[in-house]
mmCIF file of C-alpha atoms in Angstrom:
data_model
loop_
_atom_site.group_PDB
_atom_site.id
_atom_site.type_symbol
_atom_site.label_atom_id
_atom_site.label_comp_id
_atom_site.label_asym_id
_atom_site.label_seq_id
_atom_site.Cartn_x
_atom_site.Cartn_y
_atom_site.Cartn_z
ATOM 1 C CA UNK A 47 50.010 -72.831 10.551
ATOM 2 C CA UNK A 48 49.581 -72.584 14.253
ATOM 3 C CA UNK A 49 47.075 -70.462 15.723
ATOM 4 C CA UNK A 50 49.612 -67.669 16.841
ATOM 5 C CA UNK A 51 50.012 -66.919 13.263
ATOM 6 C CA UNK A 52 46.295 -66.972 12.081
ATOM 7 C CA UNK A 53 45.801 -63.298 13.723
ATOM 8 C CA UNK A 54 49.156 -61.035 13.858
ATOM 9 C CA UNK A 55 49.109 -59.091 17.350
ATOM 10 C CA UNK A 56 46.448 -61.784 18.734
ATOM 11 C CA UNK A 57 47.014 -61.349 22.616
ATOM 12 C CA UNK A 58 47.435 -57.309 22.621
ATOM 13 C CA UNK A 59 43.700 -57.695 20.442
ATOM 14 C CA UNK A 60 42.300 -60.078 23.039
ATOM 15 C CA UNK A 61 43.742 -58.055 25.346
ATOM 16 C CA UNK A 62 42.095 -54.917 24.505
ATOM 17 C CA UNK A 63 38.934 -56.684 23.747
ATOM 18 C CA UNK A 64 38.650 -58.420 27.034
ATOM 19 C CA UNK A 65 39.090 -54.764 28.764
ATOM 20 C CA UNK A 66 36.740 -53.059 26.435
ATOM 21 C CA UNK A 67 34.323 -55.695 27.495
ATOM 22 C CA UNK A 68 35.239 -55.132 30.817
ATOM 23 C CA UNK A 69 34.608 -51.798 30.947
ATOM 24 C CA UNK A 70 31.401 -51.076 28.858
ATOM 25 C CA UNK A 71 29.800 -54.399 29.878
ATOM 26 C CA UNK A 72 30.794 -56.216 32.651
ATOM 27 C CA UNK A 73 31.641 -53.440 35.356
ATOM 28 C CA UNK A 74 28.093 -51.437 34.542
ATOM 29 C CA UNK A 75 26.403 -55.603 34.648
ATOM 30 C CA UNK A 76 27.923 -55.631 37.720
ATOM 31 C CA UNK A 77 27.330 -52.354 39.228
ATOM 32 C CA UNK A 78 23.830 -53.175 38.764
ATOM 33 C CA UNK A 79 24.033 -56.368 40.216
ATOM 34 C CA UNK A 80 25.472 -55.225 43.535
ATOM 35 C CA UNK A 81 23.392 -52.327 43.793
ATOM 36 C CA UNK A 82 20.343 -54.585 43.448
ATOM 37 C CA UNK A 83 22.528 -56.953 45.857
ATOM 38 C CA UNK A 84 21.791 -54.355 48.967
ATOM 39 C CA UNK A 85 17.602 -55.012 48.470
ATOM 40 C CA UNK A 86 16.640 -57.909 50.671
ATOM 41 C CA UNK A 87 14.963 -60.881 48.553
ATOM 42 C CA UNK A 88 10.885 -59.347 50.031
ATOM 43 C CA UNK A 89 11.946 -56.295 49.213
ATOM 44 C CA UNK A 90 13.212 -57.325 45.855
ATOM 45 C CA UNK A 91 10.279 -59.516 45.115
ATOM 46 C CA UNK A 92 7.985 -56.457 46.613
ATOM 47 C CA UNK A 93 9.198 -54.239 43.610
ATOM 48 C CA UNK A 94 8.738 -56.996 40.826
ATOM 49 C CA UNK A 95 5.187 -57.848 41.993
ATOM 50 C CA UNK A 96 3.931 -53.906 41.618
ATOM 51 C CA UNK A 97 1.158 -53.925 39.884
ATOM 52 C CA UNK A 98 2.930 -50.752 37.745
ATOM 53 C CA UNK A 99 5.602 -52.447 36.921
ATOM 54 C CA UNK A 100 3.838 -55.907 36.477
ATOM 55 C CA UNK A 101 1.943 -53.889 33.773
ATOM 56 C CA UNK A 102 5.080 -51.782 32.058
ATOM 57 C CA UNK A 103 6.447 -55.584 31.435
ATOM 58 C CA UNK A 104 3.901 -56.508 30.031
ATOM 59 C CA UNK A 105 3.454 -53.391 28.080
ATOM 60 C CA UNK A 106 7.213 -53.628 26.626
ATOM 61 C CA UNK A 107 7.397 -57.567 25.807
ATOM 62 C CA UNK A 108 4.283 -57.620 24.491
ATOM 63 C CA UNK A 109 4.629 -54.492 22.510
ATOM 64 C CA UNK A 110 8.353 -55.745 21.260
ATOM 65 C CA UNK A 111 6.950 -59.066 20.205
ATOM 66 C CA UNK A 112 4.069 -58.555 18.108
ATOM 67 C CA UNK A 113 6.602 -54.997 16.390
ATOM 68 C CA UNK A 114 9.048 -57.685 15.933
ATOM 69 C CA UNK A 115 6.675 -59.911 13.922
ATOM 70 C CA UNK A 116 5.247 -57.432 12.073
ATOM 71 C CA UNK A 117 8.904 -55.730 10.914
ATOM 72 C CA UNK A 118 9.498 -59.752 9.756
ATOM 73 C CA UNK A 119 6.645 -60.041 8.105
ATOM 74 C CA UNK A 120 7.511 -56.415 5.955
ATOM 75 C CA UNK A 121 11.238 -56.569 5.964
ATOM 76 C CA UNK A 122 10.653 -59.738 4.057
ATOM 77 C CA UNK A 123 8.484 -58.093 1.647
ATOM 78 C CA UNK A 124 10.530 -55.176 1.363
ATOM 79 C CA UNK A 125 13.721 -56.592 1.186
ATOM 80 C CA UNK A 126 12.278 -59.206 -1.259
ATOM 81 C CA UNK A 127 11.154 -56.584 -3.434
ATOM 82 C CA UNK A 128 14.949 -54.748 -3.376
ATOM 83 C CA UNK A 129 16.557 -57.895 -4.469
ATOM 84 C CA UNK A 130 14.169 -59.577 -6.866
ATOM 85 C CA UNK A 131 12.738 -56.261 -8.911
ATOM 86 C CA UNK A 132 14.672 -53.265 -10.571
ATOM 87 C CA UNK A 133 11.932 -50.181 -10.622
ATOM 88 C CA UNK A 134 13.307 -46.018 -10.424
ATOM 89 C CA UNK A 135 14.290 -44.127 -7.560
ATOM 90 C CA UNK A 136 15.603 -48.080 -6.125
ATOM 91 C CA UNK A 137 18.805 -46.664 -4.436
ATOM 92 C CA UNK A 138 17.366 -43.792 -3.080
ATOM 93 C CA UNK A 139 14.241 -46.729 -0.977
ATOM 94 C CA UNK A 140 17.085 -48.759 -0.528
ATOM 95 C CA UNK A 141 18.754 -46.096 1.266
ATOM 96 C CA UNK A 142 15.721 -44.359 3.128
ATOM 97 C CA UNK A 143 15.240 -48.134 4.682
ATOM 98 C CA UNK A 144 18.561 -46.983 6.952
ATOM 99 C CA UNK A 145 16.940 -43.995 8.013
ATOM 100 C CA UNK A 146 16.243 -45.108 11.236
ATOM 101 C CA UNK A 147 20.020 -46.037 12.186
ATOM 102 C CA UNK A 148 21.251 -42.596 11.706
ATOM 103 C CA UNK A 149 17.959 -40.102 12.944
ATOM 104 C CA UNK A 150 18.130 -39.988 16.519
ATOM 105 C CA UNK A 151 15.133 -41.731 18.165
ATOM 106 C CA UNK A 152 13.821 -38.550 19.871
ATOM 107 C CA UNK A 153 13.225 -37.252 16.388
ATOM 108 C CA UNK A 154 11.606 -40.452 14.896
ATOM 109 C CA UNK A 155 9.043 -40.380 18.081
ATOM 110 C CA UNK A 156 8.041 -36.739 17.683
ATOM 111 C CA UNK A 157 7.593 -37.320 14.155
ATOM 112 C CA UNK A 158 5.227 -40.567 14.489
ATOM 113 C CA UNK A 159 3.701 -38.866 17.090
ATOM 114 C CA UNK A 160 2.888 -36.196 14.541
ATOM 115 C CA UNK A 161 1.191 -38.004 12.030
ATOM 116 C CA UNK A 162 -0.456 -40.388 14.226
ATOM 117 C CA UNK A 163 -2.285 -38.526 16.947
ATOM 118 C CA UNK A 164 -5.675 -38.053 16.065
ATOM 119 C CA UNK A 165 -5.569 -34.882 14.401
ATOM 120 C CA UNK A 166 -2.453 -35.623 12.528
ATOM 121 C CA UNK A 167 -2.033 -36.600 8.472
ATOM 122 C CA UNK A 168 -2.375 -40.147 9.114
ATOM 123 C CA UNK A 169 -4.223 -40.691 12.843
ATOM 124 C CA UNK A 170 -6.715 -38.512 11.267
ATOM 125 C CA UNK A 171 -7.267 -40.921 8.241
ATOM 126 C CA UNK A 172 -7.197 -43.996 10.643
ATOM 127 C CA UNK A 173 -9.689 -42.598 13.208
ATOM 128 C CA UNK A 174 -12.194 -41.310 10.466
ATOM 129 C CA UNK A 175 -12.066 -44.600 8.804
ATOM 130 C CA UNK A 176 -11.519 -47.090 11.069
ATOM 131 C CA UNK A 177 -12.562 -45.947 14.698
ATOM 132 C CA UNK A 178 -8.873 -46.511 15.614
ATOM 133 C CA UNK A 179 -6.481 -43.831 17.693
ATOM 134 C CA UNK A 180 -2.854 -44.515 17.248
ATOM 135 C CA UNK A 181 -0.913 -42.043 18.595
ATOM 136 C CA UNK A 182 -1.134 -42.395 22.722
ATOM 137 C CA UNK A 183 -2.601 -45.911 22.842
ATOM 138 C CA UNK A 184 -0.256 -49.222 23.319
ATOM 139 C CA UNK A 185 -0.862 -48.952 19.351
ATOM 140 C CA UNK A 186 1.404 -46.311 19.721
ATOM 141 C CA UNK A 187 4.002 -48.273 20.650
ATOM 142 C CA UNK A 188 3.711 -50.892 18.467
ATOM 143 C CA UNK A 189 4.119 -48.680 15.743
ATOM 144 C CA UNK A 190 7.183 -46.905 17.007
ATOM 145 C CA UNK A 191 9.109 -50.040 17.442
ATOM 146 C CA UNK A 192 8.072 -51.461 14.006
ATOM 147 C CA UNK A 193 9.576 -48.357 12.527
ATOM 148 C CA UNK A 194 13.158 -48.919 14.946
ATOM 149 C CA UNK A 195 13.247 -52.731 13.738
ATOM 150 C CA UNK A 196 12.464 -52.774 10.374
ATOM 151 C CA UNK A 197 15.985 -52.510 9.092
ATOM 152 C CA UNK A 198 17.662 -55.021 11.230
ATOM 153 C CA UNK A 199 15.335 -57.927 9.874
ATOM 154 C CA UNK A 200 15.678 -56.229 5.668
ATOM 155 C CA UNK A 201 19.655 -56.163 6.216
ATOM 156 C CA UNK A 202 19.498 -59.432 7.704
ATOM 157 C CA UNK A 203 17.797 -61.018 5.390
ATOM 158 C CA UNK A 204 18.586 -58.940 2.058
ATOM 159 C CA UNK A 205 22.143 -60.630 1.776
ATOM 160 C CA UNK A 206 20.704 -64.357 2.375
ATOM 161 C CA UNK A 207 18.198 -63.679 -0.487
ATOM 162 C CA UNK A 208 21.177 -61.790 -3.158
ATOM 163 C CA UNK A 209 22.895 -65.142 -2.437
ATOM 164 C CA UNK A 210 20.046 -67.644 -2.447
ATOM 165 C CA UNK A 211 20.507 -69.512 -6.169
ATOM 166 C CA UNK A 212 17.287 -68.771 -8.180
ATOM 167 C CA UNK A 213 17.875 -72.093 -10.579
ATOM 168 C CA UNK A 214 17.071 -73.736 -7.371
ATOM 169 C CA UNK A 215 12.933 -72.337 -7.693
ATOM 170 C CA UNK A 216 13.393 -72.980 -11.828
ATOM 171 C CA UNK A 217 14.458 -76.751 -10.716
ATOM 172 C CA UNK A 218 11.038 -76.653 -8.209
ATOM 173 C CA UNK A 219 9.173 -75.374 -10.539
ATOM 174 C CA UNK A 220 10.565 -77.401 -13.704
ATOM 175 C CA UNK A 221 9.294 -80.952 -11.495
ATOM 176 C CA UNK A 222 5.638 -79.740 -10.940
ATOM 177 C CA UNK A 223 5.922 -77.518 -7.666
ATOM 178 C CA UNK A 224 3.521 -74.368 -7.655
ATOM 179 C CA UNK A 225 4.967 -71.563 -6.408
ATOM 180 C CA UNK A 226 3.503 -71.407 -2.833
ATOM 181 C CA UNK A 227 5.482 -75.255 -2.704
ATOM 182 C CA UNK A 228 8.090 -73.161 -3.455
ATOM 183 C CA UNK A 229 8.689 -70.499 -1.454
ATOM 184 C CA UNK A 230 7.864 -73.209 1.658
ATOM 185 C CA UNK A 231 10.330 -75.539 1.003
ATOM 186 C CA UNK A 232 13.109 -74.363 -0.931
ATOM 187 C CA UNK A 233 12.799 -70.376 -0.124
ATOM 188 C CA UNK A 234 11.678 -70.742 3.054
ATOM 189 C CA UNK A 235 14.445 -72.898 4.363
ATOM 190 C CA UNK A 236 16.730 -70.834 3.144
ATOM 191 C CA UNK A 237 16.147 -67.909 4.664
ATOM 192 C CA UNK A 238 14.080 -68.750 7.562
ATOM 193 C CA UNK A 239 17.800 -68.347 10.330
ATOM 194 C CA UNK A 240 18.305 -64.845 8.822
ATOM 195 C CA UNK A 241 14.664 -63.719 9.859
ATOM 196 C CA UNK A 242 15.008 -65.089 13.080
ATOM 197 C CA UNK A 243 17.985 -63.476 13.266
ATOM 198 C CA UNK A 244 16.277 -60.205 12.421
ATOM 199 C CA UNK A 245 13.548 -61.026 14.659
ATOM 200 C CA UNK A 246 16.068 -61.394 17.319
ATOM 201 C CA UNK A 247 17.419 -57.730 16.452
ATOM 202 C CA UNK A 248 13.938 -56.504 16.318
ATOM 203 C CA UNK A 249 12.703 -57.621 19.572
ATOM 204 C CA UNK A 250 15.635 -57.161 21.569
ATOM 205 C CA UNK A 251 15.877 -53.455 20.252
ATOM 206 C CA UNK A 252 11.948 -53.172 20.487
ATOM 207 C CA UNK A 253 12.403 -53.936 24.553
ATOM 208 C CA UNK A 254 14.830 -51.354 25.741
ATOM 209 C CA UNK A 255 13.581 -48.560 23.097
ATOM 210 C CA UNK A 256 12.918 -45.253 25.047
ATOM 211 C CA UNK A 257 12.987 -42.238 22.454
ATOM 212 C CA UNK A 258 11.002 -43.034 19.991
ATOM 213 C CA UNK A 259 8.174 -44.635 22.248
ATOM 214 C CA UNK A 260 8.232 -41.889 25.072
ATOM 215 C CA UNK A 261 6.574 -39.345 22.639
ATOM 216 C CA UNK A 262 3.766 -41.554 21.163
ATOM 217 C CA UNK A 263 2.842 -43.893 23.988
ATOM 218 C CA UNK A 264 1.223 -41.543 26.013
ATOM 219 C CA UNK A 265 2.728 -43.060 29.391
ATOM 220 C CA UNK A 266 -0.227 -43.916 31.112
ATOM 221 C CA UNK A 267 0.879 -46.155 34.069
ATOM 222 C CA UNK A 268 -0.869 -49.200 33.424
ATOM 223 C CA UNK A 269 -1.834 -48.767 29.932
ATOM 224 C CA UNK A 270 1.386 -47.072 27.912
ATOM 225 C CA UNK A 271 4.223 -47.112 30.437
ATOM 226 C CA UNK A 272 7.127 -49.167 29.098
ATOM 227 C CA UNK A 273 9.904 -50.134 31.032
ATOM 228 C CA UNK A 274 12.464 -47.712 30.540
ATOM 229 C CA UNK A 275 10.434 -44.789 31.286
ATOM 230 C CA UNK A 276 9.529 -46.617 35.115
ATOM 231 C CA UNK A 277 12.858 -46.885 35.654
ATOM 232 C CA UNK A 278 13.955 -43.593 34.566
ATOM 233 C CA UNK A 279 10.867 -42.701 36.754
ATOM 234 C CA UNK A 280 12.631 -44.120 40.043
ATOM 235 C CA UNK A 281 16.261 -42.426 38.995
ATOM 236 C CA UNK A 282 14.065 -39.354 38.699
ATOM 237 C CA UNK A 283 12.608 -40.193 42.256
ATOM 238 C CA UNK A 284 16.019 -41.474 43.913
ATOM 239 C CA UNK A 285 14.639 -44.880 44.083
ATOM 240 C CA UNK A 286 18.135 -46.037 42.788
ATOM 241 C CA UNK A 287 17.343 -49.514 44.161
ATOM 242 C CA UNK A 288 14.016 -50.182 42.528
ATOM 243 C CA UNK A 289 15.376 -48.773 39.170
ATOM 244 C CA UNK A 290 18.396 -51.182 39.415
ATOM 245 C CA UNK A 291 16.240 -54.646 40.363
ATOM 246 C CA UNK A 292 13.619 -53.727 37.407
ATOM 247 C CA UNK A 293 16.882 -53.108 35.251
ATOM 248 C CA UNK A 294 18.325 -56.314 36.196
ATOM 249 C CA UNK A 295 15.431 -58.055 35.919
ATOM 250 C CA UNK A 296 14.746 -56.697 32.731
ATOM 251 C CA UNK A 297 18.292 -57.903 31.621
ATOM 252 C CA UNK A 298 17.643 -61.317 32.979
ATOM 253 C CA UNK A 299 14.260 -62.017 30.908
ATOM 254 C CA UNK A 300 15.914 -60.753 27.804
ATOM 255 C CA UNK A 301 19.264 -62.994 28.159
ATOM 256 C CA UNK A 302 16.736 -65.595 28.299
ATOM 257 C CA UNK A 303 14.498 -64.965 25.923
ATOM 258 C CA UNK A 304 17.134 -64.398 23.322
ATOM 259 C CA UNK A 305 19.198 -67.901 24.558
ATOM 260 C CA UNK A 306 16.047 -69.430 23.664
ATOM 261 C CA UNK A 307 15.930 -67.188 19.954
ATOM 262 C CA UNK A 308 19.266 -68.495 19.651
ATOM 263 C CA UNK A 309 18.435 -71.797 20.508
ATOM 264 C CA UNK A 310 15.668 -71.785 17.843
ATOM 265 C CA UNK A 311 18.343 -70.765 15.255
ATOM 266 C CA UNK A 312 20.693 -73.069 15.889
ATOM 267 C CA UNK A 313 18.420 -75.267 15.411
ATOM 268 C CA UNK A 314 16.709 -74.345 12.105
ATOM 269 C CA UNK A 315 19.970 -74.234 10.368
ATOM 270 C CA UNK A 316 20.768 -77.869 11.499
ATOM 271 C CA UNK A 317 17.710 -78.905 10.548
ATOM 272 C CA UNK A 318 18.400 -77.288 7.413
ATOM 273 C CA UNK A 319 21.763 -78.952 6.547
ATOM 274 C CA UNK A 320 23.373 -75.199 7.006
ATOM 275 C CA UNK A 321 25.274 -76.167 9.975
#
């Protein structure tokens, strides 16, 4: 069969894909790029070395990474717990575990906002207990983008687990191996490219994320300010420039940092014999 055949209407399908790409990706990429092109490189290197927007990086990579752990860590759990155990009212979890795909992001930040400032249902509990403020801290944000992430890493990782062979652990455990031996080296293998994956999904979500963290972060410059809102800041202030070189900047660290995620993958599932 030669390749012409494998895909009826091939080249009008590349076609369109290669000007849909085009024009929702490339043209904006490169907008950006040129407008950022007309900033001379002190100028360009004045804006990234702001101490503001020194701190807003830091602010949104950190935040990302450590919500982004913390969503694998629980979508493992949870979507361990969908797959492995039958208990009532199952569907209607499994479904509620979407619910932050389809409510629009505005809504999930005024609601966490909500319940976690410090007079709120939960914030309340936390502060009275443990001394700790939620709601318009950098906790804030962390919180926020947990709840955004969690379902990329259970949906990645739910279908690995529905496939994984369970005779595989009754082999493990038939020669001896405890169940902690176990999980690390048959589970764990296993399903160790699909959390990345999620992780991946998590983070790279978790960086650009602007309505759910807007409400609870508290934007303190310095402090709470993620990205997003500083550059929506300079649109706000005509600075089209600035907002364009921390834009493209921002684009650049994340192409990066997920090449390298990527990388990583690759490289667990050849390690693993998957590849």
């Amino acid at each position: 069969m030669t390749q012409s055949n494998i895909m009826p209407g091939f080249r009008p399908a590349l076609g369109f894909t290669l000007f849909y790409l085009a024009l929702i990706v490339l043209i904006p990429l490169s907008a950006m790029l040129l407008k950022t092109m007309q900033l001379s490189l002190d100028e360009y290197g004045a804006i990234l070395t702001n101490k503001r927007v020194l701190a807003s990086f830091y602010v949104s990579f950190v935040s990302a990474l450590i919500a982004a752990v913390v969503a694998c860590l629980l979508g493992f759990v949870i979507a361990w717990t969908l797959v492995r155990y039958p208990f009532p009212g199952k569907r209607v979890f499994d479904a509620l575990i979407d619910l932050p795909f389809a409510l629009p992001t505005a809504v999930a930040g005024i609601v966490l906002a909500t319940i976690y400032q410090p007079n709120g249902f939960i914030g309340q509990l936390l502060m009275q207990t443990f001394g700790v403020q939620v709601a318009y801290k950098p906790l804030g944000i962390v919180v926020a983008l947990i709840f955004i992430g969690l379902p990329f890493v259970v949906r990645t990782i739910e279908p690995v687990l529905q496939e994984f062979d369970s005779a595989m652990e009754e082999a493990a455990a038939s020669l001896g191996a405890t169940r902690l031996q176990a999980f690390i080296k048959v589970i764990l293998p296993n399903i160790l490219p699909a959390t990345i994956t999620g992780f991946a999904l998590a983070f790279a979500r978790g960086v650009g994320e602007y309505g759910s963290v807007i409400f609870i972060a508290g934007n303190m410059p310095y402090v709470s300010e993620v990205v997003p809102l500083l550059i929506i800041t300079k649109l706000e202030q005509y600075d089209y420039a600035g907002a364009t070189a921390i834009g493209l900047t921002m684009l650049i660290v994340s192409f990066v940092l997920l090449l390298i995620i990527n990388g990583l993958q690759w490289w667990v599932r050849r390690r693993s014999g998957q590849l």
